[in-house]
């Protein structure tokens, strides 16, 4: 029986497996908490994206969004399959290069690029800077001038479309810090075209994340195409449209994730015969359901009116439930023939928001393993060392093979770069 998240995590003989590997074996070998990814799930998700795009358009590039899960093994796997990358910092650029990514397929977003990051990206020769303000445009021109280079730019415009997602992950509303309001874009493009060390290449936009309704993507594109026409009239032609990421995944059993064709086809239709290359920056959709967080129950505890399953993973390992009240399914690795009991699944951190799930029906005893599903996206990449907890190890399963793609941190590593006063 496979799980709602992915056919690559499935029960065999009453034990949850990642592909052909029983999860208890991984817990014994590597300890818990432990992130476990399925290579087959990662490649299947990317292939579906690439093939749906290729079936409709030859002029396209998938730029995987590095922030979502930036492990080198994952970046390398995607680079080998031909993706480019969407980065938001110099650190992410260095990671991409270390993982064998092609700088010529890198787009750089973010509202606060420093001069050093601009210089680093110009030297590496990236595909495009997605510029988010007038001040950034001037700074980029100055840095490029100093290096004797021309910076390829697109403006990240804010189409003011409601993505109908969690307010913390909506980015395209006029209240957001991101992008340039559509109404202010034309004069800024004129400025960009006039600056000697910038070359206008494209338009960028990202309206939000975890969209389960794909219609807002089409609405945003309609608005952006009006800008494309206005730019052409002013002799500022753009070569590409970068429509960001945002495609949602299934987190809950009763959710269905939007169909890839339903997402891409309307976009491709609207772009037909426009001579524009389409760049997309998927993140969550490629990795979210390809990873789980494996954790062990330390104690079962009865409170005044709630029962708690205290596990060894916590909000420092997976912040999404604490930060966005995000729902992740939690399942028993070896379900017991017991009547399920409702538990709040909590970690050991000293915060009331330290929970992975609330009111979950589980048939468990202390010492049992649980799998927190759909944890591949914004899991490890948002983890921290809060409460001096070493970050989890990460494992990639490939059929029956097991690769440790990041070893567990040690406690001395946590304070190795600190200094006591003389
Ligand atoms: N491109 C840009 C410019 C972005 O800002 C993002 C995500 C992406 C691409 C990737 O979007 P995706 O395909 O993954 O939706 N930490 C939050 C999500 C924050 C999204 C930030 N931007 C979460 O855990 O839900």
Coordinates of C-alpha atoms in Angstrom, one line a residue, residues 295-301 307-311 330-346 360-371:
X295 CA 11.5 10.3 13.9
X296 CA 11.3 8.1 17.0
X297 CA 8.7 8.3 19.8
X298 CA 10.6 9.0 23.1
X299 CA 7.6 9.2 25.5
X300 CA 3.8 9.1 25.5
X301 CA 2.4 11.5 28.0
X307 CA -2.2 13.3 25.0
X308 CA 1.2 13.9 23.7
X309 CA 3.6 11.8 21.6
X310 CA 7.0 13.3 22.4
X311 CA 9.3 12.5 19.5
X330 CA 2.2 11.6 10.2
X331 CA 2.1 7.8 9.9
X332 CA 3.4 4.8 11.8
X333 CA 6.4 3.1 10.2
X334 CA 5.2 -0.3 11.6
X335 CA 1.5 0.1 12.4
X336 CA 0.4 -1.8 15.5
X337 CA -2.8 -3.7 16.0
X338 CA -3.9 -1.2 18.7
X339 CA -6.9 1.1 18.9
X340 CA -5.6 4.5 17.7
X341 CA -5.4 7.3 20.2
X342 CA -5.4 11.1 19.4
X343 CA -2.0 12.6 20.1
X344 CA -0.3 16.0 19.6
X345 CA 3.0 15.0 18.1
X346 CA 5.5 17.3 19.7
X360 CA -3.4 12.8 15.2
X361 CA -4.9 9.3 15.5
X362 CA -1.9 7.0 16.0
X363 CA -1.5 3.4 17.2
X364 CA 1.9 3.7 18.9
X365 CA 4.1 2.8 21.8
X366 CA 7.2 4.6 23.0
X367 CA 10.2 3.6 20.9
X368 CA 8.2 3.4 17.7
X369 CA 9.1 5.2 14.5
X370 CA 6.9 7.7 12.8
X371 CA 7.2 9.2 9.4

